[in-house]
PDB file of C-alpha atoms in Angstrom:
ATOM      1  CA  UNK A  10      42.732 -38.053 -87.615  1.00 44.00           C
ATOM      2  CA  UNK A  11      45.491 -40.821 -89.656  1.00 47.00           C
ATOM      3  CA  UNK A  12      47.685 -43.015 -87.480  1.00 45.00           C
ATOM      4  CA  UNK A  13      51.372 -42.401 -87.938  1.00 47.00           C
ATOM      5  CA  UNK A  14      54.574 -44.059 -86.673  1.00 53.00           C
ATOM      6  CA  UNK A  15      57.289 -41.309 -84.709  1.00 72.00           C
ATOM      7  CA  UNK A  16      59.582 -39.235 -87.201  1.00 84.00           C
ATOM      8  CA  UNK A  17      62.856 -40.149 -86.600  1.00 90.00           C
ATOM      9  CA  UNK A  18      66.072 -38.574 -87.275  1.00 91.00           C
ATOM     10  CA  UNK A  19      69.124 -40.624 -89.488  1.00 90.00           C
ATOM     11  CA  UNK A  20      72.864 -40.049 -90.835  1.00 90.00           C
ATOM     12  CA  UNK A  21      73.167 -40.579 -94.211  1.00 83.00           C
ATOM     13  CA  UNK A  22      76.727 -42.258 -94.394  1.00 82.00           C
ATOM     14  CA  UNK A  23      77.750 -40.877 -97.828  1.00 78.00           C
ATOM     15  CA  UNK A  24      76.956 -37.134 -96.680  1.00 78.00           C
ATOM     16  CA  UNK A  25      77.467 -37.711 -92.905  1.00 83.00           C
ATOM     17  CA  UNK A  26      73.803 -35.028 -93.460  1.00 85.00           C
ATOM     18  CA  UNK A  27      71.041 -35.492 -91.420  1.00 88.00           C
ATOM     19  CA  UNK A  28      67.993 -37.545 -93.369  1.00 89.00           C
ATOM     20  CA  UNK A  29      64.011 -36.729 -91.706  1.00 90.00           C
ATOM     21  CA  UNK A  30      62.405 -40.270 -91.741  1.00 89.00           C
ATOM     22  CA  UNK A  31      58.581 -41.012 -91.069  1.00 88.00           C
ATOM     23  CA  UNK A  32      55.804 -42.115 -92.435  1.00 85.00           C
ATOM     24  CA  UNK A  33      52.790 -40.856 -94.529  1.00 84.00           C
ATOM     25  CA  UNK A  34      49.568 -42.057 -96.065  1.00 81.00           C
ATOM     26  CA  UNK A  35      51.154 -45.584 -95.128  1.00 79.00           C
ATOM     27  CA  UNK A  36      54.164 -44.968 -96.933  1.00 82.00           C
ATOM     28  CA  UNK A  37      57.537 -43.757 -95.165  1.00 83.00           C
ATOM     29  CA  UNK A  38      59.588 -41.388 -96.167  1.00 87.00           C
ATOM     30  CA  UNK A  39      62.638 -40.199 -96.166  1.00 86.00           C
ATOM     31  CA  UNK A  40      64.275 -36.743 -96.659  1.00 87.00           C
ATOM     32  CA  UNK A  41      67.994 -35.874 -97.262  1.00 82.00           C
ATOM     33  CA  UNK A  42      68.586 -32.091 -95.796  1.00 82.00           C
ATOM     34  CA  UNK A  43      71.977 -30.470 -95.965  1.00 77.00           C
ATOM     35  CA  UNK A  44      72.365 -30.616 -92.236  1.00 81.00           C
ATOM     36  CA  UNK A  45      75.402 -32.179 -90.921  1.00 83.00           C
ATOM     37  CA  UNK A  46      75.260 -34.214 -87.598  1.00 86.00           C
ATOM     38  CA  UNK A  47      75.618 -31.815 -84.581  1.00 87.00           C
ATOM     39  CA  UNK A  48      73.484 -31.693 -81.723  1.00 88.00           C
ATOM     40  CA  UNK A  49      72.421 -27.926 -82.233  1.00 85.00           C
ATOM     41  CA  UNK A  50      71.444 -29.729 -86.425  1.00 84.00           C
ATOM     42  CA  UNK A  51      69.178 -31.601 -85.165  1.00 88.00           C
ATOM     43  CA  UNK A  52      67.287 -30.261 -82.110  1.00 87.00           C
ATOM     44  CA  UNK A  53      66.520 -28.015 -85.257  1.00 86.00           C
ATOM     45  CA  UNK A  54      65.268 -31.085 -86.900  1.00 88.00           C
ATOM     46  CA  UNK A  55      63.081 -32.585 -83.395  1.00 88.00           C
ATOM     47  CA  UNK A  56      61.117 -29.094 -84.275  1.00 87.00           C
ATOM     48  CA  UNK A  57      60.550 -30.422 -88.256  1.00 87.00           C
ATOM     49  CA  UNK A  58      59.773 -33.457 -86.890  1.00 88.00           C
ATOM     50  CA  UNK A  59      57.019 -31.805 -84.445  1.00 87.00           C
ATOM     51  CA  UNK A  60      55.235 -30.003 -87.049  1.00 87.00           C
ATOM     52  CA  UNK A  61      55.221 -32.697 -89.553  1.00 87.00           C
ATOM     53  CA  UNK A  62      53.698 -34.526 -86.872  1.00 86.00           C
ATOM     54  CA  UNK A  63      51.536 -32.273 -85.348  1.00 84.00           C
ATOM     55  CA  UNK A  64      50.090 -32.023 -89.275  1.00 85.00           C
ATOM     56  CA  UNK A  65      50.195 -35.357 -90.276  1.00 84.00           C
ATOM     57  CA  UNK A  66      48.093 -35.523 -86.813  1.00 83.00           C
ATOM     58  CA  UNK A  67      45.119 -33.264 -88.154  1.00 82.00           C
ATOM     59  CA  UNK A  68      44.844 -33.866 -91.098  1.00 82.00           C
ATOM     60  CA  UNK A  69      46.507 -30.435 -92.834  1.00 85.00           C
ATOM     61  CA  UNK A  70      50.026 -31.152 -93.624  1.00 84.00           C
ATOM     62  CA  UNK A  71      50.838 -30.146 -97.037  1.00 85.00           C
ATOM     63  CA  UNK A  72      54.031 -32.744 -98.452  1.00 85.00           C
ATOM     64  CA  UNK A  73      55.105 -30.448-101.204  1.00 81.00           C
ATOM     65  CA  UNK A  74      55.300 -27.750 -98.928  1.00 80.00           C
ATOM     66  CA  UNK A  75      57.854 -28.583 -96.513  1.00 82.00           C
ATOM     67  CA  UNK A  76      60.160 -30.284 -98.708  1.00 80.00           C
ATOM     68  CA  UNK A  77      60.070 -28.563-102.069  1.00 74.00           C
ATOM     69  CA  UNK A  78      61.338 -30.028-105.168  1.00 70.00           C
ATOM     70  CA  UNK A  79      61.405 -33.660-103.314  1.00 76.00           C
ATOM     71  CA  UNK A  80      59.660 -36.346-105.960  1.00 77.00           C
ATOM     72  CA  UNK A  81      57.505 -37.922-103.139  1.00 79.00           C
ATOM     73  CA  UNK A  82      55.431 -34.928-103.236  1.00 77.00           C
ATOM     74  CA  UNK A  83      54.252 -36.334-106.860  1.00 76.00           C
ATOM     75  CA  UNK A  84      52.858 -39.850-104.644  1.00 76.00           C
ATOM     76  CA  UNK A  85      50.402 -38.037-101.660  1.00 72.00           C
ATOM     77  CA  UNK A  86      47.232 -36.549-103.535  1.00 57.00           C
ATOM     78  CA  UNK A  87      46.110 -33.296-101.710  1.00 53.00           C
ATOM     79  CA  UNK A  88      42.707 -32.155-100.756  1.00 47.00           C
ATOM     80  CA  UNK A  89      42.644 -29.004 -97.940  1.00 46.00           C
ATOM     81  CA  UNK A  90      39.300 -29.122 -96.704  1.00 46.00           C
ATOM     82  CA  UNK A  91      37.793 -25.965 -96.698  1.00 42.00           C
ATOM     83  CA  UNK A  92      38.989 -23.482 -93.425  1.00 43.00           C
ATOM     84  CA  UNK A  93      42.108 -25.359 -93.154  1.00 42.00           C
ATOM     85  CA  UNK A  94      45.673 -23.609 -92.401  1.00 42.00           C
ATOM     86  CA  UNK A  95      47.344 -25.231 -95.702  1.00 40.00           C
ATOM     87  CA  UNK A  96      47.240 -22.099 -97.235  1.00 34.00           C
ATOM     88  CA  UNK A  97      48.698 -21.089 -94.516  1.00 36.00           C
ATOM     89  CA  UNK A  98      51.640 -22.478 -94.320  1.00 36.00           C
ATOM     90  CA  UNK A  99      54.832 -20.535 -95.750  1.00 38.00           C
ATOM     91  CA  UNK A 100      57.742 -21.744 -96.765  1.00 39.00           C
ATOM     92  CA  UNK A 101      59.554 -18.588 -95.363  1.00 42.00           C
ATOM     93  CA  UNK A 102      58.983 -20.114 -92.136  1.00 43.00           C
ATOM     94  CA  UNK A 103      61.226 -23.872 -92.601  1.00 47.00           C
ATOM     95  CA  UNK A 104      64.397 -23.667 -91.906  1.00 53.00           C
ATOM     96  CA  UNK A 105      65.783 -22.741 -95.519  1.00 54.00           C
ATOM     97  CA  UNK A 106      68.419 -25.774 -95.038  1.00 51.00           C
ATOM     98  CA  UNK A 107      65.456 -28.496 -95.931  1.00 60.00           C
ATOM     99  CA  UNK A 108      66.175 -27.251 -99.765  1.00 64.00           C
ATOM    100  CA  UNK A 109      68.384 -29.139-101.682  1.00 73.00           C
ATOM    101  CA  UNK A 110      69.748 -25.082-102.967  1.00 82.00           C
ATOM    102  CA  UNK A 111      71.656 -22.988-102.426  1.00 87.00           C
ATOM    103  CA  UNK A 112      70.918 -19.769 -99.531  1.00 89.00           C
ATOM    104  CA  UNK A 113      70.593 -16.808-101.839  1.00 92.00           C
ATOM    105  CA  UNK A 114      73.207 -15.422-100.283  1.00 91.00           C
ATOM    106  CA  UNK A 115      75.705 -18.428-101.222  1.00 92.00           C
ATOM    107  CA  UNK A 116      74.464 -17.956-105.059  1.00 94.00           C
ATOM    108  CA  UNK A 117      74.629 -13.993-105.671  1.00 95.00           C
ATOM    109  CA  UNK A 118      78.174 -14.680-104.612  1.00 94.00           C
ATOM    110  CA  UNK A 119      78.388 -17.817-107.788  1.00 94.00           C
ATOM    111  CA  UNK A 120      76.238 -14.567-109.732  1.00 95.00           C
ATOM    112  CA  UNK A 121      78.464 -11.916-108.979  1.00 95.00           C
ATOM    113  CA  UNK A 122      81.497 -14.368-109.563  1.00 94.00           C
ATOM    114  CA  UNK A 123      80.280 -15.158-113.015  1.00 93.00           C
ATOM    115  CA  UNK A 124      79.205 -11.932-114.235  1.00 93.00           C
ATOM    116  CA  UNK A 125      81.274  -9.230-112.856  1.00 93.00           C
ATOM    117  CA  UNK A 126      83.518  -9.940-115.426  1.00 93.00           C
ATOM    118  CA  UNK A 127      80.860  -7.690-117.784  1.00 93.00           C
ATOM    119  CA  UNK A 128      80.758  -5.071-116.027  1.00 93.00           C
ATOM    120  CA  UNK A 129      82.787  -1.315-115.725  1.00 93.00           C
ATOM    121  CA  UNK A 130      84.060  -0.970-112.572  1.00 93.00           C
ATOM    122  CA  UNK A 131      82.240   1.770-111.198  1.00 93.00           C
ATOM    123  CA  UNK A 132      78.936   0.078-112.385  1.00 93.00           C
ATOM    124  CA  UNK A 133      80.510  -3.687-110.894  1.00 93.00           C
ATOM    125  CA  UNK A 134      80.948  -1.345-107.206  1.00 94.00           C
ATOM    126  CA  UNK A 135      77.415  -0.078-106.921  1.00 93.00           C
ATOM    127  CA  UNK A 136      76.516  -4.181-107.678  1.00 94.00           C
ATOM    128  CA  UNK A 137      78.903  -4.813-105.114  1.00 94.00           C
ATOM    129  CA  UNK A 138      77.367  -2.610-102.939  1.00 93.00           C
ATOM    130  CA  UNK A 139      73.005  -2.801-103.455  1.00 94.00           C
ATOM    131  CA  UNK A 140      73.703  -6.706-102.932  1.00 95.00           C
ATOM    132  CA  UNK A 141      75.627  -6.791 -99.544  1.00 93.00           C
ATOM    133  CA  UNK A 142      74.170  -4.179 -98.247  1.00 92.00           C
ATOM    134  CA  UNK A 143      70.451  -4.118 -99.047  1.00 92.00           C
ATOM    135  CA  UNK A 144      69.711  -8.068-100.594  1.00 94.00           C
ATOM    136  CA  UNK A 145      71.910 -10.541 -98.709  1.00 92.00           C
ATOM    137  CA  UNK A 146      70.530  -8.892 -94.704  1.00 91.00           C
ATOM    138  CA  UNK A 147      67.102  -9.384 -96.321  1.00 89.00           C
ATOM    139  CA  UNK A 148      67.208 -12.595 -98.687  1.00 90.00           C
ATOM    140  CA  UNK A 149      70.874 -13.875 -97.733  1.00 89.00           C
ATOM    141  CA  UNK A 150      69.260 -16.839 -95.482  1.00 84.00           C
ATOM    142  CA  UNK A 151      66.625 -17.647 -97.918  1.00 85.00           C
ATOM    143  CA  UNK A 152      67.343 -20.523 -99.816  1.00 87.00           C
ATOM    144  CA  UNK A 153      66.372 -19.449-103.790  1.00 90.00           C
ATOM    145  CA  UNK A 154      64.018 -22.059-104.482  1.00 84.00           C
ATOM    146  CA  UNK A 155      62.408 -20.796-101.276  1.00 82.00           C
ATOM    147  CA  UNK A 156      61.927 -16.791-101.926  1.00 87.00           C
ATOM    148  CA  UNK A 157      58.396 -16.276-103.057  1.00 86.00           C
ATOM    149  CA  UNK A 158      56.425 -13.296-105.384  1.00 87.00           C
ATOM    150  CA  UNK A 159      54.786 -12.786-102.516  1.00 86.00           C
ATOM    151  CA  UNK A 160      58.659 -11.851-100.245  1.00 87.00           C
ATOM    152  CA  UNK A 161      59.547  -9.789-103.620  1.00 91.00           C
ATOM    153  CA  UNK A 162      56.654  -7.494-103.264  1.00 90.00           C
ATOM    154  CA  UNK A 163      56.538  -6.774 -99.594  1.00 89.00           C
ATOM    155  CA  UNK A 164      60.293  -6.308 -99.707  1.00 90.00           C
ATOM    156  CA  UNK A 165      59.921  -4.011-102.706  1.00 91.00           C
ATOM    157  CA  UNK A 166      56.376  -2.366-100.877  1.00 90.00           C
ATOM    158  CA  UNK A 167      59.419  -1.928 -97.683  1.00 89.00           C
ATOM    159  CA  UNK A 168      61.783   0.285 -99.848  1.00 89.00           C
ATOM    160  CA  UNK A 169      59.135   2.743-101.646  1.00 86.00           C
ATOM    161  CA  UNK A 170      59.418   3.738 -97.292  1.00 86.00           C
ATOM    162  CA  UNK A 171      63.151   3.927 -96.846  1.00 82.00           C
ATOM    163  CA  UNK A 172      64.199   7.332 -96.334  1.00 79.00           C
ATOM    164  CA  UNK A 173      66.856   8.187 -99.145  1.00 70.00           C
ATOM    165  CA  UNK A 174      70.485   8.241 -97.675  1.00 71.00           C
ATOM    166  CA  UNK A 175      70.549  12.159 -96.488  1.00 66.00           C
ATOM    167  CA  UNK A 176      66.815  13.041 -97.245  1.00 68.00           C
ATOM    168  CA  UNK A 177      64.014  13.581 -96.308  1.00 70.00           C
ATOM    169  CA  UNK A 178      62.054  12.202 -98.980  1.00 79.00           C
ATOM    170  CA  UNK A 179      61.461   8.768 -99.559  1.00 84.00           C
ATOM    171  CA  UNK A 180      63.288   6.053-102.155  1.00 86.00           C
ATOM    172  CA  UNK A 181      63.118   7.500-105.607  1.00 88.00           C
ATOM    173  CA  UNK A 182      61.333   4.640-108.218  1.00 90.00           C
ATOM    174  CA  UNK A 183      64.428   4.426-109.982  1.00 90.00           C
ATOM    175  CA  UNK A 184      66.273   3.858-107.019  1.00 90.00           C
ATOM    176  CA  UNK A 185      63.998   0.914-106.608  1.00 92.00           C
ATOM    177  CA  UNK A 186      64.918  -0.596-109.761  1.00 93.00           C
ATOM    178  CA  UNK A 187      68.101  -0.156-109.325  1.00 92.00           C
ATOM    179  CA  UNK A 188      67.886  -2.007-106.057  1.00 93.00           C
ATOM    180  CA  UNK A 189      65.709  -5.104-107.815  1.00 94.00           C
ATOM    181  CA  UNK A 190      67.964  -5.421-111.381  1.00 94.00           C
ATOM    182  CA  UNK A 191      69.957  -7.323-109.439  1.00 95.00           C
ATOM    183  CA  UNK A 192      67.944  -9.329-107.668  1.00 96.00           C
ATOM    184  CA  UNK A 193      65.586 -10.388-111.064  1.00 95.00           C
ATOM    185  CA  UNK A 194      68.960 -11.814-112.345  1.00 95.00           C
ATOM    186  CA  UNK A 195      69.671 -13.777-109.607  1.00 96.00           C
ATOM    187  CA  UNK A 196      66.357 -15.526-109.206  1.00 95.00           C
ATOM    188  CA  UNK A 197      66.054 -15.880-112.874  1.00 94.00           C
ATOM    189  CA  UNK A 198      69.266 -17.854-113.246  1.00 94.00           C
ATOM    190  CA  UNK A 199      69.397 -19.409-109.819  1.00 92.00           C
ATOM    191  CA  UNK A 200      64.999 -19.849-111.500  1.00 89.00           C
ATOM    192  CA  UNK A 201      66.469 -21.062-115.425  1.00 91.00           C
ATOM    193  CA  UNK A 202      69.845 -23.373-113.979  1.00 89.00           C
ATOM    194  CA  UNK A 203      67.993 -24.903-110.494  1.00 85.00           C
ATOM    195  CA  UNK A 204      63.997 -25.676-113.076  1.00 84.00           C
ATOM    196  CA  UNK A 205      61.829 -23.812-110.799  1.00 83.00           C
ATOM    197  CA  UNK A 206      59.801 -20.918-112.378  1.00 85.00           C
ATOM    198  CA  UNK A 207      60.409 -17.487-111.270  1.00 88.00           C
ATOM    199  CA  UNK A 208      58.584 -15.513-109.176  1.00 88.00           C
ATOM    200  CA  UNK A 209      59.737 -12.756-111.357  1.00 91.00           C
ATOM    201  CA  UNK A 210      57.096 -13.611-113.671  1.00 85.00           C
ATOM    202  CA  UNK A 211      54.968 -10.682-114.097  1.00 84.00           C
ATOM    203  CA  UNK A 212      57.062  -8.346-112.590  1.00 88.00           C
ATOM    204  CA  UNK A 213      57.420  -5.541-114.300  1.00 87.00           C
ATOM    205  CA  UNK A 214      59.968  -1.926-112.718  1.00 88.00           C
ATOM    206  CA  UNK A 215      58.270   0.686-111.536  1.00 87.00           C
ATOM    207  CA  UNK A 216      57.079   3.434-113.411  1.00 84.00           C
ATOM    208  CA  UNK A 217      59.032   7.143-113.390  1.00 73.00           C
ATOM    209  CA  UNK A 218      56.043   8.662-111.029  1.00 58.00           C
ATOM    210  CA  UNK A 219      57.562  12.628-112.090  1.00 51.00           C
ATOM    211  CA  UNK A 220      58.984  11.642-115.731  1.00 47.00           C
ATOM    212  CA  UNK A 221      55.023  11.021-116.071  1.00 44.00           C
ATOM    213  CA  UNK A 222      54.543  13.375-114.091  1.00 43.00           C
ATOM    214  CA  UNK A 223      56.960  16.394-117.076  1.00 47.00           C
ATOM    215  CA  UNK A 224      54.573  14.427-119.370  1.00 47.00           C
ATOM    216  CA  UNK A 225      50.965  15.286-117.991  1.00 43.00           C
ATOM    217  CA  UNK A 226      52.503  19.095-117.930  1.00 44.00           C
ATOM    218  CA  UNK A 227      54.181  19.567-120.822  1.00 45.00           C
ATOM    219  CA  UNK A 228      51.044  18.079-123.020  1.00 47.00           C
ATOM    220  CA  UNK A 229      48.432  19.256-120.589  1.00 48.00           C
ATOM    221  CA  UNK A 230      49.410  22.368-120.522  1.00 50.00           C
ATOM    222  CA  UNK A 231      51.577  23.442-123.441  1.00 47.00           C
ATOM    223  CA  UNK A 232      48.785  25.828-125.846  1.00 50.00           C
ATOM    224  CA  UNK A 233      50.662  26.603-129.106  1.00 48.00           C
ATOM    225  CA  UNK A 234      49.934  30.192-130.747  1.00 52.00           C
ATOM    226  CA  UNK A 235      48.129  31.100-133.837  1.00 45.00           C
ATOM    227  CA  UNK A 236      48.335  34.266-135.341  1.00 51.00           C
ATOM    228  CA  UNK A 237      45.103  36.488-135.465  1.00 51.00           C
ATOM    229  CA  UNK A 238      43.197  36.609-138.349  1.00 49.00           C
ATOM    230  CA  UNK A 239      44.360  40.732-138.092  1.00 53.00           C
ATOM    231  CA  UNK A 240      47.779  39.221-138.465  1.00 50.00           C
ATOM    232  CA  UNK A 241      47.568  37.329-141.165  1.00 41.00           C
ATOM    233  CA  UNK A 242      45.460  39.860-143.288  1.00 46.00           C
ATOM    234  CA  UNK A 243      48.961  41.460-142.540  1.00 52.00           C
ATOM    235  CA  UNK A 244      51.037  38.628-143.502  1.00 50.00           C
ATOM    236  CA  UNK A 245      49.925  38.474-146.470  1.00 51.00           C
TER     237      UNK A 245
END
């Protein structure tokens, strides 16, 4: 167990945002959040600090999990012991405000405003509906760099179990791929703009099962008719 000094909450005067100030492995660490100095935000950070102190004391703290992209993360060598809970840590469970990058709902607005000039009116309306009604309700409060590959695949799995509007059947693979197209473009653009690895690497679009089945029927079921030997001799 590691001896630690009590962490504290400070305010950066230049920005007015709250800072988490603590010691780890004998070094002072100061991480700025995007939270304004309010009573509610201080209480929110107090819970985060409690978790940080608990995990430092138990030896399960991983700097890069709490503060992704921080320069301080490279100062510490992580050597988790087998069986420690480190693998169970998830950035999705931490406040998105600990990330310095925009929330998905905010960046999706930026992306949409930059791209809509390229689209036909009908396509723009479809994109707007999918972003507002499907993507933002699920990813809206997550910072773009906190959305993981697991989050994306879990979301797609949930979509595959949703009943299509006005029907008794599930959403088609074509519809799911259509919903995923703006998600793919938004997160790829965020990764390129803010220099982090895109979660869509090696995630391919779903194959159209109906189209595959029809192609199989055509190939397997088609039996060309060839003339018999009698017909052949008769036509000579």
